[in-house]
């Protein structure tokens, strides 16, 4: 079994929105049609996006830190949005676990958005169908692209490599090893949706300097300053032993 | 959630239609065992069922305004194995068909006696068709309510009380409507319908009150900590990732003040329960169609407020990701 997914490293994300814009650029030009923008240059621009980067402040001033949090469809292993769809437009692919919407079958009833606790689905206000992240399904299998580019647009765009892409069911894949070794976690585990996308926590890089590291025990200077030998009147080894 | 008027009208209109049909059929089945007088087939059973059908048609019409692509609505019948919405999409036309057949049988006298007991009571074909339609009516109530009750993370809805409330509130408004209808077409049945309307309304008050109490004490399973997976008691969202809002900020929150919510709550608590009960009582005493009409209008307007509150009260966990709205 294969379950393609993203692993997003919150320790590395700088919140530059490159994944958002590259996602929009790739998918608005894709075979499934454009992604609507209303008032793109007006007062209240709004539109359909598959991916958003949010920003949270953790803690209270002055002990705060900023976390940038990219959010897109998590391609759950138990997607609650799929069984509720009355037309079968929402489905989960057997072969790679990607959750997709068939835009030709969707009636735009919005029931799936109610059934997604993550708010990962957005209706296209122009085409009146539900849209969501496709993991760039039209790109990752495209044989005309060089193999290194057969990845979701957001992964390729990330300047800090905060996004990894791979099969989370394969225990030896890069994403599985990363999740295992770096404490990858899922969002809202309480609902049993088993999201496939994982997040890597913030990890503090701290230097630990011990006292003896400040005062080097083997500092050669100490040797140089030490006296060349014991005082002449002190007893020597020869005085206390007899060979 | 953001209350959509298309869904509010759908659920309240079909609820009243289903309740009215249950009342009409109650009248016929009671008369079959000689508990009440038999009424005229055309002007009461036929016309009453047709009136119920009219409410269902109006509800179905309203539901289309909820769809982005209404021309594809027929596809919604395909996933009945998993989706309660799909099941409702099947049950609603099925019930409409059954009620249509039931009313036509009465209009055109397409009825035969299937069975006569020793005491002389008869089982008519229309009663059998009506029984099937009653089963379909209850199934439709369950399908409609389960659309909401089956979403486990909308904790305000995910409860058996949701199903009970849809059933009782719809039936109450239908019996109130039946009292009004009987007052002009079959005065014999006014006490039957009126007293049932009062009983069901009172029962609905108990169950709806129970769900209000339950929802007031609800403790949200999801928190901002589980939503983004960071353990800190003080987390504040600084940016939602967009400037001008999105579907996530528009469709999942009612954008009204807490005071407005309170006003709506008390409005429906008065309009749906005590006022119709008093008006039904006075209307039955005075045989006044005007007062009974007032009872139904009060209850129906109250149910619109009730449904608005039902949607607005549900707090979707996705709102945790959109806190700066």
mmCIF file with all atom_site columns, C-alpha atoms in Angstrom, chain B residues 32-233:
data_model
loop_
_atom_site.group_PDB
_atom_site.id
_atom_site.type_symbol
_atom_site.label_atom_id
_atom_site.label_alt_id
_atom_site.label_comp_id
_atom_site.label_asym_id
_atom_site.label_entity_id
_atom_site.label_seq_id
_atom_site.pdbx_PDB_ins_code
_atom_site.Cartn_x
_atom_site.Cartn_y
_atom_site.Cartn_z
_atom_site.occupancy
_atom_site.B_iso_or_equiv
_atom_site.pdbx_formal_charge
_atom_site.auth_seq_id
_atom_site.auth_comp_id
_atom_site.auth_asym_id
_atom_site.auth_atom_id
_atom_site.pdbx_PDB_model_num
ATOM 1   C CA . UNK B 1 32  ? -60.633 2.696  10.186  1.00 0.00 ? 32  UNK B CA 1
ATOM 2   C CA . UNK B 1 33  ? -60.913 1.394  13.746  1.00 0.00 ? 33  UNK B CA 1
ATOM 3   C CA . UNK B 1 34  ? -63.854 3.747  14.398  1.00 0.00 ? 34  UNK B CA 1
ATOM 4   C CA . UNK B 1 35  ? -62.106 5.954  16.926  1.00 0.00 ? 35  UNK B CA 1
ATOM 5   C CA . UNK B 1 36  ? -63.064 9.044  14.944  1.00 0.00 ? 36  UNK B CA 1
ATOM 6   C CA . UNK B 1 37  ? -65.555 9.754  12.199  1.00 0.00 ? 37  UNK B CA 1
ATOM 7   C CA . UNK B 1 38  ? -64.555 8.950  8.628   1.00 0.00 ? 38  UNK B CA 1
ATOM 8   C CA . UNK B 1 39  ? -64.013 12.070 6.537   1.00 0.00 ? 39  UNK B CA 1
ATOM 9   C CA . UNK B 1 40  ? -64.570 12.845 2.911   1.00 0.00 ? 40  UNK B CA 1
ATOM 10  C CA . UNK B 1 41  ? -61.954 11.221 0.723   1.00 0.00 ? 41  UNK B CA 1
ATOM 11  C CA . UNK B 1 42  ? -61.536 14.100 -1.675  1.00 0.00 ? 42  UNK B CA 1
ATOM 12  C CA . UNK B 1 43  ? -61.846 17.182 0.463   1.00 0.00 ? 43  UNK B CA 1
ATOM 13  C CA . UNK B 1 44  ? -59.974 15.863 3.482   1.00 0.00 ? 44  UNK B CA 1
ATOM 14  C CA . UNK B 1 45  ? -57.628 12.887 2.951   1.00 0.00 ? 45  UNK B CA 1
ATOM 15  C CA . UNK B 1 46  ? -56.898 13.676 -0.691  1.00 0.00 ? 46  UNK B CA 1
ATOM 16  C CA . UNK B 1 47  ? -56.566 17.429 -0.270  1.00 0.00 ? 47  UNK B CA 1
ATOM 17  C CA . UNK B 1 48  ? -54.676 17.130 3.034   1.00 0.00 ? 48  UNK B CA 1
ATOM 18  C CA . UNK B 1 49  ? -52.107 14.766 1.523   1.00 0.00 ? 49  UNK B CA 1
ATOM 19  C CA . UNK B 1 50  ? -51.792 17.085 -1.455  1.00 0.00 ? 50  UNK B CA 1
ATOM 20  C CA . UNK B 1 51  ? -51.148 20.001 0.902   1.00 0.00 ? 51  UNK B CA 1
ATOM 21  C CA . UNK B 1 52  ? -48.419 17.944 2.606   1.00 0.00 ? 52  UNK B CA 1
ATOM 22  C CA . UNK B 1 53  ? -46.969 17.201 -0.819  1.00 0.00 ? 53  UNK B CA 1
ATOM 23  C CA . UNK B 1 54  ? -46.950 20.926 -1.556  1.00 0.00 ? 54  UNK B CA 1
ATOM 24  C CA . UNK B 1 55  ? -44.747 21.562 1.485   1.00 0.00 ? 55  UNK B CA 1
ATOM 25  C CA . UNK B 1 56  ? -42.352 18.812 0.418   1.00 0.00 ? 56  UNK B CA 1
ATOM 26  C CA . UNK B 1 57  ? -42.137 20.269 -3.094  1.00 0.00 ? 57  UNK B CA 1
ATOM 27  C CA . UNK B 1 58  ? -41.469 23.730 -1.652  1.00 0.00 ? 58  UNK B CA 1
ATOM 28  C CA . UNK B 1 59  ? -38.731 22.263 0.560   1.00 0.00 ? 59  UNK B CA 1
ATOM 29  C CA . UNK B 1 60  ? -37.147 20.452 -2.366  1.00 0.00 ? 60  UNK B CA 1
ATOM 30  C CA . UNK B 1 61  ? -37.272 23.670 -4.387  1.00 0.00 ? 61  UNK B CA 1
ATOM 31  C CA . UNK B 1 62  ? -35.511 25.551 -1.567  1.00 0.00 ? 62  UNK B CA 1
ATOM 32  C CA . UNK B 1 63  ? -32.813 22.891 -1.335  1.00 0.00 ? 63  UNK B CA 1
ATOM 33  C CA . UNK B 1 64  ? -31.682 23.547 -4.910  1.00 0.00 ? 64  UNK B CA 1
ATOM 34  C CA . UNK B 1 65  ? -30.514 27.009 -3.898  1.00 0.00 ? 65  UNK B CA 1
ATOM 35  C CA . UNK B 1 66  ? -27.947 25.354 -1.663  1.00 0.00 ? 66  UNK B CA 1
ATOM 36  C CA . UNK B 1 67  ? -26.259 23.613 -4.570  1.00 0.00 ? 67  UNK B CA 1
ATOM 37  C CA . UNK B 1 68  ? -23.499 25.149 -6.614  1.00 0.00 ? 68  UNK B CA 1
ATOM 38  C CA . UNK B 1 69  ? -24.401 22.929 -9.568  1.00 0.00 ? 69  UNK B CA 1
ATOM 39  C CA . UNK B 1 70  ? -28.127 22.132 -9.278  1.00 0.00 ? 70  UNK B CA 1
ATOM 40  C CA . UNK B 1 71  ? -28.186 20.661 -12.789 1.00 0.00 ? 71  UNK B CA 1
ATOM 41  C CA . UNK B 1 72  ? -26.133 17.744 -11.478 1.00 0.00 ? 72  UNK B CA 1
ATOM 42  C CA . UNK B 1 73  ? -28.378 17.141 -8.449  1.00 0.00 ? 73  UNK B CA 1
ATOM 43  C CA . UNK B 1 74  ? -29.505 13.748 -9.793  1.00 0.00 ? 74  UNK B CA 1
ATOM 44  C CA . UNK B 1 75  ? -26.007 12.426 -9.115  1.00 0.00 ? 75  UNK B CA 1
ATOM 45  C CA . UNK B 1 76  ? -26.629 12.879 -5.397  1.00 0.00 ? 76  UNK B CA 1
ATOM 46  C CA . UNK B 1 77  ? -28.635 9.670  -5.237  1.00 0.00 ? 77  UNK B CA 1
ATOM 47  C CA . UNK B 1 78  ? -25.630 7.486  -6.003  1.00 0.00 ? 78  UNK B CA 1
ATOM 48  C CA . UNK B 1 79  ? -23.768 7.207  -2.681  1.00 0.00 ? 79  UNK B CA 1
ATOM 49  C CA . UNK B 1 80  ? -26.598 6.000  -0.443  1.00 0.00 ? 80  UNK B CA 1
ATOM 50  C CA . UNK B 1 81  ? -24.354 3.309  1.029   1.00 0.00 ? 81  UNK B CA 1
ATOM 51  C CA . UNK B 1 82  ? -22.264 5.840  2.930   1.00 0.00 ? 82  UNK B CA 1
ATOM 52  C CA . UNK B 1 83  ? -23.868 9.276  2.780   1.00 0.00 ? 83  UNK B CA 1
ATOM 53  C CA . UNK B 1 84  ? -26.921 10.354 4.772   1.00 0.00 ? 84  UNK B CA 1
ATOM 54  C CA . UNK B 1 85  ? -27.331 13.262 2.362   1.00 0.00 ? 85  UNK B CA 1
ATOM 55  C CA . UNK B 1 86  ? -27.607 10.802 -0.491  1.00 0.00 ? 86  UNK B CA 1
ATOM 56  C CA . UNK B 1 87  ? -30.145 8.791  1.488   1.00 0.00 ? 87  UNK B CA 1
ATOM 57  C CA . UNK B 1 88  ? -32.207 11.936 2.039   1.00 0.00 ? 88  UNK B CA 1
ATOM 58  C CA . UNK B 1 89  ? -32.003 12.712 -1.658  1.00 0.00 ? 89  UNK B CA 1
ATOM 59  C CA . UNK B 1 90  ? -33.566 9.288  -2.329  1.00 0.00 ? 90  UNK B CA 1
ATOM 60  C CA . UNK B 1 91  ? -36.118 9.350  0.491   1.00 0.00 ? 91  UNK B CA 1
ATOM 61  C CA . UNK B 1 92  ? -37.557 12.794 -0.260  1.00 0.00 ? 92  UNK B CA 1
ATOM 62  C CA . UNK B 1 93  ? -38.753 12.033 -3.825  1.00 0.00 ? 93  UNK B CA 1
ATOM 63  C CA . UNK B 1 94  ? -39.778 8.527  -2.737  1.00 0.00 ? 94  UNK B CA 1
ATOM 64  C CA . UNK B 1 95  ? -41.995 9.989  -0.027  1.00 0.00 ? 95  UNK B CA 1
ATOM 65  C CA . UNK B 1 96  ? -43.345 12.595 -2.444  1.00 0.00 ? 96  UNK B CA 1
ATOM 66  C CA . UNK B 1 97  ? -44.280 9.809  -4.827  1.00 0.00 ? 97  UNK B CA 1
ATOM 67  C CA . UNK B 1 98  ? -45.977 7.779  -2.107  1.00 0.00 ? 98  UNK B CA 1
ATOM 68  C CA . UNK B 1 99  ? -47.945 10.776 -0.822  1.00 0.00 ? 99  UNK B CA 1
ATOM 69  C CA . UNK B 1 100 ? -48.928 11.611 -4.394  1.00 0.00 ? 100 UNK B CA 1
ATOM 70  C CA . UNK B 1 101 ? -50.229 8.056  -4.919  1.00 0.00 ? 101 UNK B CA 1
ATOM 71  C CA . UNK B 1 102 ? -52.013 8.184  -1.555  1.00 0.00 ? 102 UNK B CA 1
ATOM 72  C CA . UNK B 1 103 ? -53.743 11.447 -2.384  1.00 0.00 ? 103 UNK B CA 1
ATOM 73  C CA . UNK B 1 104 ? -54.660 10.318 -5.921  1.00 0.00 ? 104 UNK B CA 1
ATOM 74  C CA . UNK B 1 105 ? -56.188 7.130  -4.503  1.00 0.00 ? 105 UNK B CA 1
ATOM 75  C CA . UNK B 1 106 ? -58.443 9.305  -2.390  1.00 0.00 ? 106 UNK B CA 1
ATOM 76  C CA . UNK B 1 107 ? -59.195 11.831 -5.118  1.00 0.00 ? 107 UNK B CA 1
ATOM 77  C CA . UNK B 1 108 ? -60.185 9.267  -7.708  1.00 0.00 ? 108 UNK B CA 1
ATOM 78  C CA . UNK B 1 109 ? -61.520 6.620  -5.363  1.00 0.00 ? 109 UNK B CA 1
ATOM 79  C CA . UNK B 1 110 ? -58.923 4.043  -6.426  1.00 0.00 ? 110 UNK B CA 1
ATOM 80  C CA . UNK B 1 111 ? -59.451 2.137  -3.249  1.00 0.00 ? 111 UNK B CA 1
ATOM 81  C CA . UNK B 1 112 ? -60.558 -1.381 -2.486  1.00 0.00 ? 112 UNK B CA 1
ATOM 82  C CA . UNK B 1 113 ? -61.290 -3.210 0.704   1.00 0.00 ? 113 UNK B CA 1
ATOM 83  C CA . UNK B 1 114 ? -58.603 -5.797 1.249   1.00 0.00 ? 114 UNK B CA 1
ATOM 84  C CA . UNK B 1 115 ? -59.942 -7.328 4.425   1.00 0.00 ? 115 UNK B CA 1
ATOM 85  C CA . UNK B 1 116 ? -63.048 -7.083 6.591   1.00 0.00 ? 116 UNK B CA 1
ATOM 86  C CA . UNK B 1 117 ? -63.019 -8.193 10.211  1.00 0.00 ? 117 UNK B CA 1
ATOM 87  C CA . UNK B 1 118 ? -65.889 -9.847 12.072  1.00 0.00 ? 118 UNK B CA 1
ATOM 88  C CA . UNK B 1 119 ? -66.651 -6.544 13.784  1.00 0.00 ? 119 UNK B CA 1
ATOM 89  C CA . UNK B 1 120 ? -66.993 -4.889 10.420  1.00 0.00 ? 120 UNK B CA 1
ATOM 90  C CA . UNK B 1 121 ? -63.795 -2.812 10.397  1.00 0.00 ? 121 UNK B CA 1
ATOM 91  C CA . UNK B 1 122 ? -62.131 -2.761 7.016   1.00 0.00 ? 122 UNK B CA 1
ATOM 92  C CA . UNK B 1 123 ? -58.566 -2.638 5.806   1.00 0.00 ? 123 UNK B CA 1
ATOM 93  C CA . UNK B 1 124 ? -58.390 -0.490 2.712   1.00 0.00 ? 124 UNK B CA 1
ATOM 94  C CA . UNK B 1 125 ? -55.654 -0.404 0.104   1.00 0.00 ? 125 UNK B CA 1
ATOM 95  C CA . UNK B 1 126 ? -55.085 3.299  0.815   1.00 0.00 ? 126 UNK B CA 1
ATOM 96  C CA . UNK B 1 127 ? -54.242 2.402  4.409   1.00 0.00 ? 127 UNK B CA 1
ATOM 97  C CA . UNK B 1 128 ? -51.530 0.026  3.225   1.00 0.00 ? 128 UNK B CA 1
ATOM 98  C CA . UNK B 1 129 ? -50.073 2.640  0.883   1.00 0.00 ? 129 UNK B CA 1
ATOM 99  C CA . UNK B 1 130 ? -50.352 5.175  3.700   1.00 0.00 ? 130 UNK B CA 1
ATOM 100 C CA . UNK B 1 131 ? -48.489 2.879  6.093   1.00 0.00 ? 131 UNK B CA 1
ATOM 101 C CA . UNK B 1 132 ? -45.639 2.542  3.624   1.00 0.00 ? 132 UNK B CA 1
ATOM 102 C CA . UNK B 1 133 ? -45.614 6.338  3.287   1.00 0.00 ? 133 UNK B CA 1
ATOM 103 C CA . UNK B 1 134 ? -45.542 6.697  7.084   1.00 0.00 ? 134 UNK B CA 1
ATOM 104 C CA . UNK B 1 135 ? -42.472 4.457  7.239   1.00 0.00 ? 135 UNK B CA 1
ATOM 105 C CA . UNK B 1 136 ? -40.908 6.575  4.496   1.00 0.00 ? 136 UNK B CA 1
ATOM 106 C CA . UNK B 1 137 ? -41.809 9.714  6.472   1.00 0.00 ? 137 UNK B CA 1
ATOM 107 C CA . UNK B 1 138 ? -39.972 8.467  9.544   1.00 0.00 ? 138 UNK B CA 1
ATOM 108 C CA . UNK B 1 139 ? -37.008 7.341  7.450   1.00 0.00 ? 139 UNK B CA 1
ATOM 109 C CA . UNK B 1 140 ? -36.856 10.799 5.873   1.00 0.00 ? 140 UNK B CA 1
ATOM 110 C CA . UNK B 1 141 ? -36.828 12.438 9.316   1.00 0.00 ? 141 UNK B CA 1
ATOM 111 C CA . UNK B 1 142 ? -33.948 10.145 10.294  1.00 0.00 ? 142 UNK B CA 1
ATOM 112 C CA . UNK B 1 143 ? -32.026 10.807 7.064   1.00 0.00 ? 143 UNK B CA 1
ATOM 113 C CA . UNK B 1 144 ? -32.429 14.587 7.386   1.00 0.00 ? 144 UNK B CA 1
ATOM 114 C CA . UNK B 1 145 ? -31.339 14.656 11.016  1.00 0.00 ? 145 UNK B CA 1
ATOM 115 C CA . UNK B 1 146 ? -28.501 12.169 10.545  1.00 0.00 ? 146 UNK B CA 1
ATOM 116 C CA . UNK B 1 147 ? -26.927 14.462 7.938   1.00 0.00 ? 147 UNK B CA 1
ATOM 117 C CA . UNK B 1 148 ? -26.120 16.675 10.923  1.00 0.00 ? 148 UNK B CA 1
ATOM 118 C CA . UNK B 1 149 ? -25.874 14.119 13.718  1.00 0.00 ? 149 UNK B CA 1
ATOM 119 C CA . UNK B 1 150 ? -23.375 11.952 11.810  1.00 0.00 ? 150 UNK B CA 1
ATOM 120 C CA . UNK B 1 151 ? -20.617 14.588 11.738  1.00 0.00 ? 151 UNK B CA 1
ATOM 121 C CA . UNK B 1 152 ? -18.889 13.658 14.948  1.00 0.00 ? 152 UNK B CA 1
ATOM 122 C CA . UNK B 1 153 ? -16.714 16.736 15.309  1.00 0.00 ? 153 UNK B CA 1
ATOM 123 C CA . UNK B 1 154 ? -19.692 19.073 15.154  1.00 0.00 ? 154 UNK B CA 1
ATOM 124 C CA . UNK B 1 155 ? -20.299 18.165 18.766  1.00 0.00 ? 155 UNK B CA 1
ATOM 125 C CA . UNK B 1 156 ? -23.456 20.281 19.096  1.00 0.00 ? 156 UNK B CA 1
ATOM 126 C CA . UNK B 1 157 ? -25.092 18.084 16.427  1.00 0.00 ? 157 UNK B CA 1
ATOM 127 C CA . UNK B 1 158 ? -23.515 14.692 17.064  1.00 0.00 ? 158 UNK B CA 1
ATOM 128 C CA . UNK B 1 159 ? -26.197 13.486 19.424  1.00 0.00 ? 159 UNK B CA 1
ATOM 129 C CA . UNK B 1 160 ? -29.350 11.367 19.323  1.00 0.00 ? 160 UNK B CA 1
ATOM 130 C CA . UNK B 1 161 ? -31.314 14.440 20.448  1.00 0.00 ? 161 UNK B CA 1
ATOM 131 C CA . UNK B 1 162 ? -30.770 15.946 17.009  1.00 0.00 ? 162 UNK B CA 1
ATOM 132 C CA . UNK B 1 163 ? -32.791 13.127 15.426  1.00 0.00 ? 163 UNK B CA 1
ATOM 133 C CA . UNK B 1 164 ? -35.482 13.321 18.120  1.00 0.00 ? 164 UNK B CA 1
ATOM 134 C CA . UNK B 1 165 ? -35.771 17.087 17.706  1.00 0.00 ? 165 UNK B CA 1
ATOM 135 C CA . UNK B 1 166 ? -36.121 16.955 13.921  1.00 0.00 ? 166 UNK B CA 1
ATOM 136 C CA . UNK B 1 167 ? -38.787 14.303 14.313  1.00 0.00 ? 167 UNK B CA 1
ATOM 137 C CA . UNK B 1 168 ? -40.757 16.050 17.044  1.00 0.00 ? 168 UNK B CA 1
ATOM 138 C CA . UNK B 1 169 ? -40.458 19.621 15.756  1.00 0.00 ? 169 UNK B CA 1
ATOM 139 C CA . UNK B 1 170 ? -41.502 18.628 12.238  1.00 0.00 ? 170 UNK B CA 1
ATOM 140 C CA . UNK B 1 171 ? -44.391 16.537 13.512  1.00 0.00 ? 171 UNK B CA 1
ATOM 141 C CA . UNK B 1 172 ? -45.510 19.289 15.910  1.00 0.00 ? 172 UNK B CA 1
ATOM 142 C CA . UNK B 1 173 ? -45.702 21.887 13.132  1.00 0.00 ? 173 UNK B CA 1
ATOM 143 C CA . UNK B 1 174 ? -47.481 19.353 10.892  1.00 0.00 ? 174 UNK B CA 1
ATOM 144 C CA . UNK B 1 175 ? -50.126 18.587 13.508  1.00 0.00 ? 175 UNK B CA 1
ATOM 145 C CA . UNK B 1 176 ? -50.634 22.319 14.163  1.00 0.00 ? 176 UNK B CA 1
ATOM 146 C CA . UNK B 1 177 ? -51.160 22.745 10.427  1.00 0.00 ? 177 UNK B CA 1
ATOM 147 C CA . UNK B 1 178 ? -53.522 19.753 10.447  1.00 0.00 ? 178 UNK B CA 1
ATOM 148 C CA . UNK B 1 179 ? -55.586 21.384 13.208  1.00 0.00 ? 179 UNK B CA 1
ATOM 149 C CA . UNK B 1 180 ? -55.939 24.486 11.065  1.00 0.00 ? 180 UNK B CA 1
ATOM 150 C CA . UNK B 1 181 ? -56.787 22.375 8.008   1.00 0.00 ? 181 UNK B CA 1
ATOM 151 C CA . UNK B 1 182 ? -59.345 20.266 9.894   1.00 0.00 ? 182 UNK B CA 1
ATOM 152 C CA . UNK B 1 183 ? -61.034 23.344 11.360  1.00 0.00 ? 183 UNK B CA 1
ATOM 153 C CA . UNK B 1 184 ? -62.339 24.262 7.932   1.00 0.00 ? 184 UNK B CA 1
ATOM 154 C CA . UNK B 1 185 ? -62.697 20.803 6.327   1.00 0.00 ? 185 UNK B CA 1
ATOM 155 C CA . UNK B 1 186 ? -63.349 18.303 9.126   1.00 0.00 ? 186 UNK B CA 1
ATOM 156 C CA . UNK B 1 187 ? -64.335 19.965 12.436  1.00 0.00 ? 187 UNK B CA 1
ATOM 157 C CA . UNK B 1 188 ? -64.731 16.497 14.060  1.00 0.00 ? 188 UNK B CA 1
ATOM 158 C CA . UNK B 1 189 ? -60.994 16.013 13.971  1.00 0.00 ? 189 UNK B CA 1
ATOM 159 C CA . UNK B 1 190 ? -59.975 19.363 15.493  1.00 0.00 ? 190 UNK B CA 1
ATOM 160 C CA . UNK B 1 191 ? -59.828 18.036 19.079  1.00 0.00 ? 191 UNK B CA 1
ATOM 161 C CA . UNK B 1 192 ? -57.754 15.031 17.942  1.00 0.00 ? 192 UNK B CA 1
ATOM 162 C CA . UNK B 1 193 ? -55.233 17.074 15.979  1.00 0.00 ? 193 UNK B CA 1
ATOM 163 C CA . UNK B 1 194 ? -55.186 19.979 18.395  1.00 0.00 ? 194 UNK B CA 1
ATOM 164 C CA . UNK B 1 195 ? -54.510 17.828 21.418  1.00 0.00 ? 195 UNK B CA 1
ATOM 165 C CA . UNK B 1 196 ? -51.818 15.836 19.608  1.00 0.00 ? 196 UNK B CA 1
ATOM 166 C CA . UNK B 1 197 ? -50.254 19.105 18.384  1.00 0.00 ? 197 UNK B CA 1
ATOM 167 C CA . UNK B 1 198 ? -50.104 20.363 21.966  1.00 0.00 ? 198 UNK B CA 1
ATOM 168 C CA . UNK B 1 199 ? -48.662 17.064 23.267  1.00 0.00 ? 199 UNK B CA 1
ATOM 169 C CA . UNK B 1 200 ? -46.014 16.812 20.543  1.00 0.00 ? 200 UNK B CA 1
ATOM 170 C CA . UNK B 1 201 ? -45.080 20.487 20.914  1.00 0.00 ? 201 UNK B CA 1
ATOM 171 C CA . UNK B 1 202 ? -44.667 19.983 24.661  1.00 0.00 ? 202 UNK B CA 1
ATOM 172 C CA . UNK B 1 203 ? -42.552 16.858 24.059  1.00 0.00 ? 203 UNK B CA 1
ATOM 173 C CA . UNK B 1 204 ? -40.429 18.781 21.561  1.00 0.00 ? 204 UNK B CA 1
ATOM 174 C CA . UNK B 1 205 ? -39.948 21.513 24.160  1.00 0.00 ? 205 UNK B CA 1
ATOM 175 C CA . UNK B 1 206 ? -38.483 18.933 26.535  1.00 0.00 ? 206 UNK B CA 1
ATOM 176 C CA . UNK B 1 207 ? -36.107 17.413 23.977  1.00 0.00 ? 207 UNK B CA 1
ATOM 177 C CA . UNK B 1 208 ? -35.065 20.719 22.394  1.00 0.00 ? 208 UNK B CA 1
ATOM 178 C CA . UNK B 1 209 ? -34.523 22.121 25.875  1.00 0.00 ? 209 UNK B CA 1
ATOM 179 C CA . UNK B 1 210 ? -32.413 19.090 26.703  1.00 0.00 ? 210 UNK B CA 1
ATOM 180 C CA . UNK B 1 211 ? -30.240 19.677 23.663  1.00 0.00 ? 211 UNK B CA 1
ATOM 181 C CA . UNK B 1 212 ? -29.868 23.373 24.568  1.00 0.00 ? 212 UNK B CA 1
ATOM 182 C CA . UNK B 1 213 ? -28.717 22.379 28.055  1.00 0.00 ? 213 UNK B CA 1
ATOM 183 C CA . UNK B 1 214 ? -26.387 19.753 26.631  1.00 0.00 ? 214 UNK B CA 1
ATOM 184 C CA . UNK B 1 215 ? -24.883 22.188 24.118  1.00 0.00 ? 215 UNK B CA 1
ATOM 185 C CA . UNK B 1 216 ? -24.389 24.874 26.748  1.00 0.00 ? 216 UNK B CA 1
ATOM 186 C CA . UNK B 1 217 ? -22.194 22.482 28.716  1.00 0.00 ? 217 UNK B CA 1
ATOM 187 C CA . UNK B 1 218 ? -20.300 21.057 25.782  1.00 0.00 ? 218 UNK B CA 1
ATOM 188 C CA . UNK B 1 219 ? -16.547 20.857 26.081  1.00 0.00 ? 219 UNK B CA 1
ATOM 189 C CA . UNK B 1 220 ? -14.744 21.113 22.797  1.00 0.00 ? 220 UNK B CA 1
ATOM 190 C CA . UNK B 1 221 ? -12.540 18.113 22.053  1.00 0.00 ? 221 UNK B CA 1
ATOM 191 C CA . UNK B 1 222 ? -10.283 20.061 19.729  1.00 0.00 ? 222 UNK B CA 1
ATOM 192 C CA . UNK B 1 223 ? -8.209  22.959 20.924  1.00 0.00 ? 223 UNK B CA 1
ATOM 193 C CA . UNK B 1 224 ? -5.741  25.266 19.251  1.00 0.00 ? 224 UNK B CA 1
ATOM 194 C CA . UNK B 1 225 ? -3.047  23.052 20.814  1.00 0.00 ? 225 UNK B CA 1
ATOM 195 C CA . UNK B 1 226 ? -4.264  19.903 19.047  1.00 0.00 ? 226 UNK B CA 1
ATOM 196 C CA . UNK B 1 227 ? -5.030  21.897 15.897  1.00 0.00 ? 227 UNK B CA 1
ATOM 197 C CA . UNK B 1 228 ? -1.433  22.960 15.330  1.00 0.00 ? 228 UNK B CA 1
ATOM 198 C CA . UNK B 1 229 ? 0.209   20.442 17.639  1.00 0.00 ? 229 UNK B CA 1
ATOM 199 C CA . UNK B 1 230 ? 2.094   22.884 19.851  1.00 0.00 ? 230 UNK B CA 1
ATOM 200 C CA . UNK B 1 231 ? 1.840   22.529 23.587  1.00 0.00 ? 231 UNK B CA 1
ATOM 201 C CA . UNK B 1 232 ? 1.555   25.949 25.130  1.00 0.00 ? 232 UNK B CA 1
ATOM 202 C CA . UNK B 1 233 ? -1.287  27.474 27.085  1.00 0.00 ? 233 UNK B CA 1
#
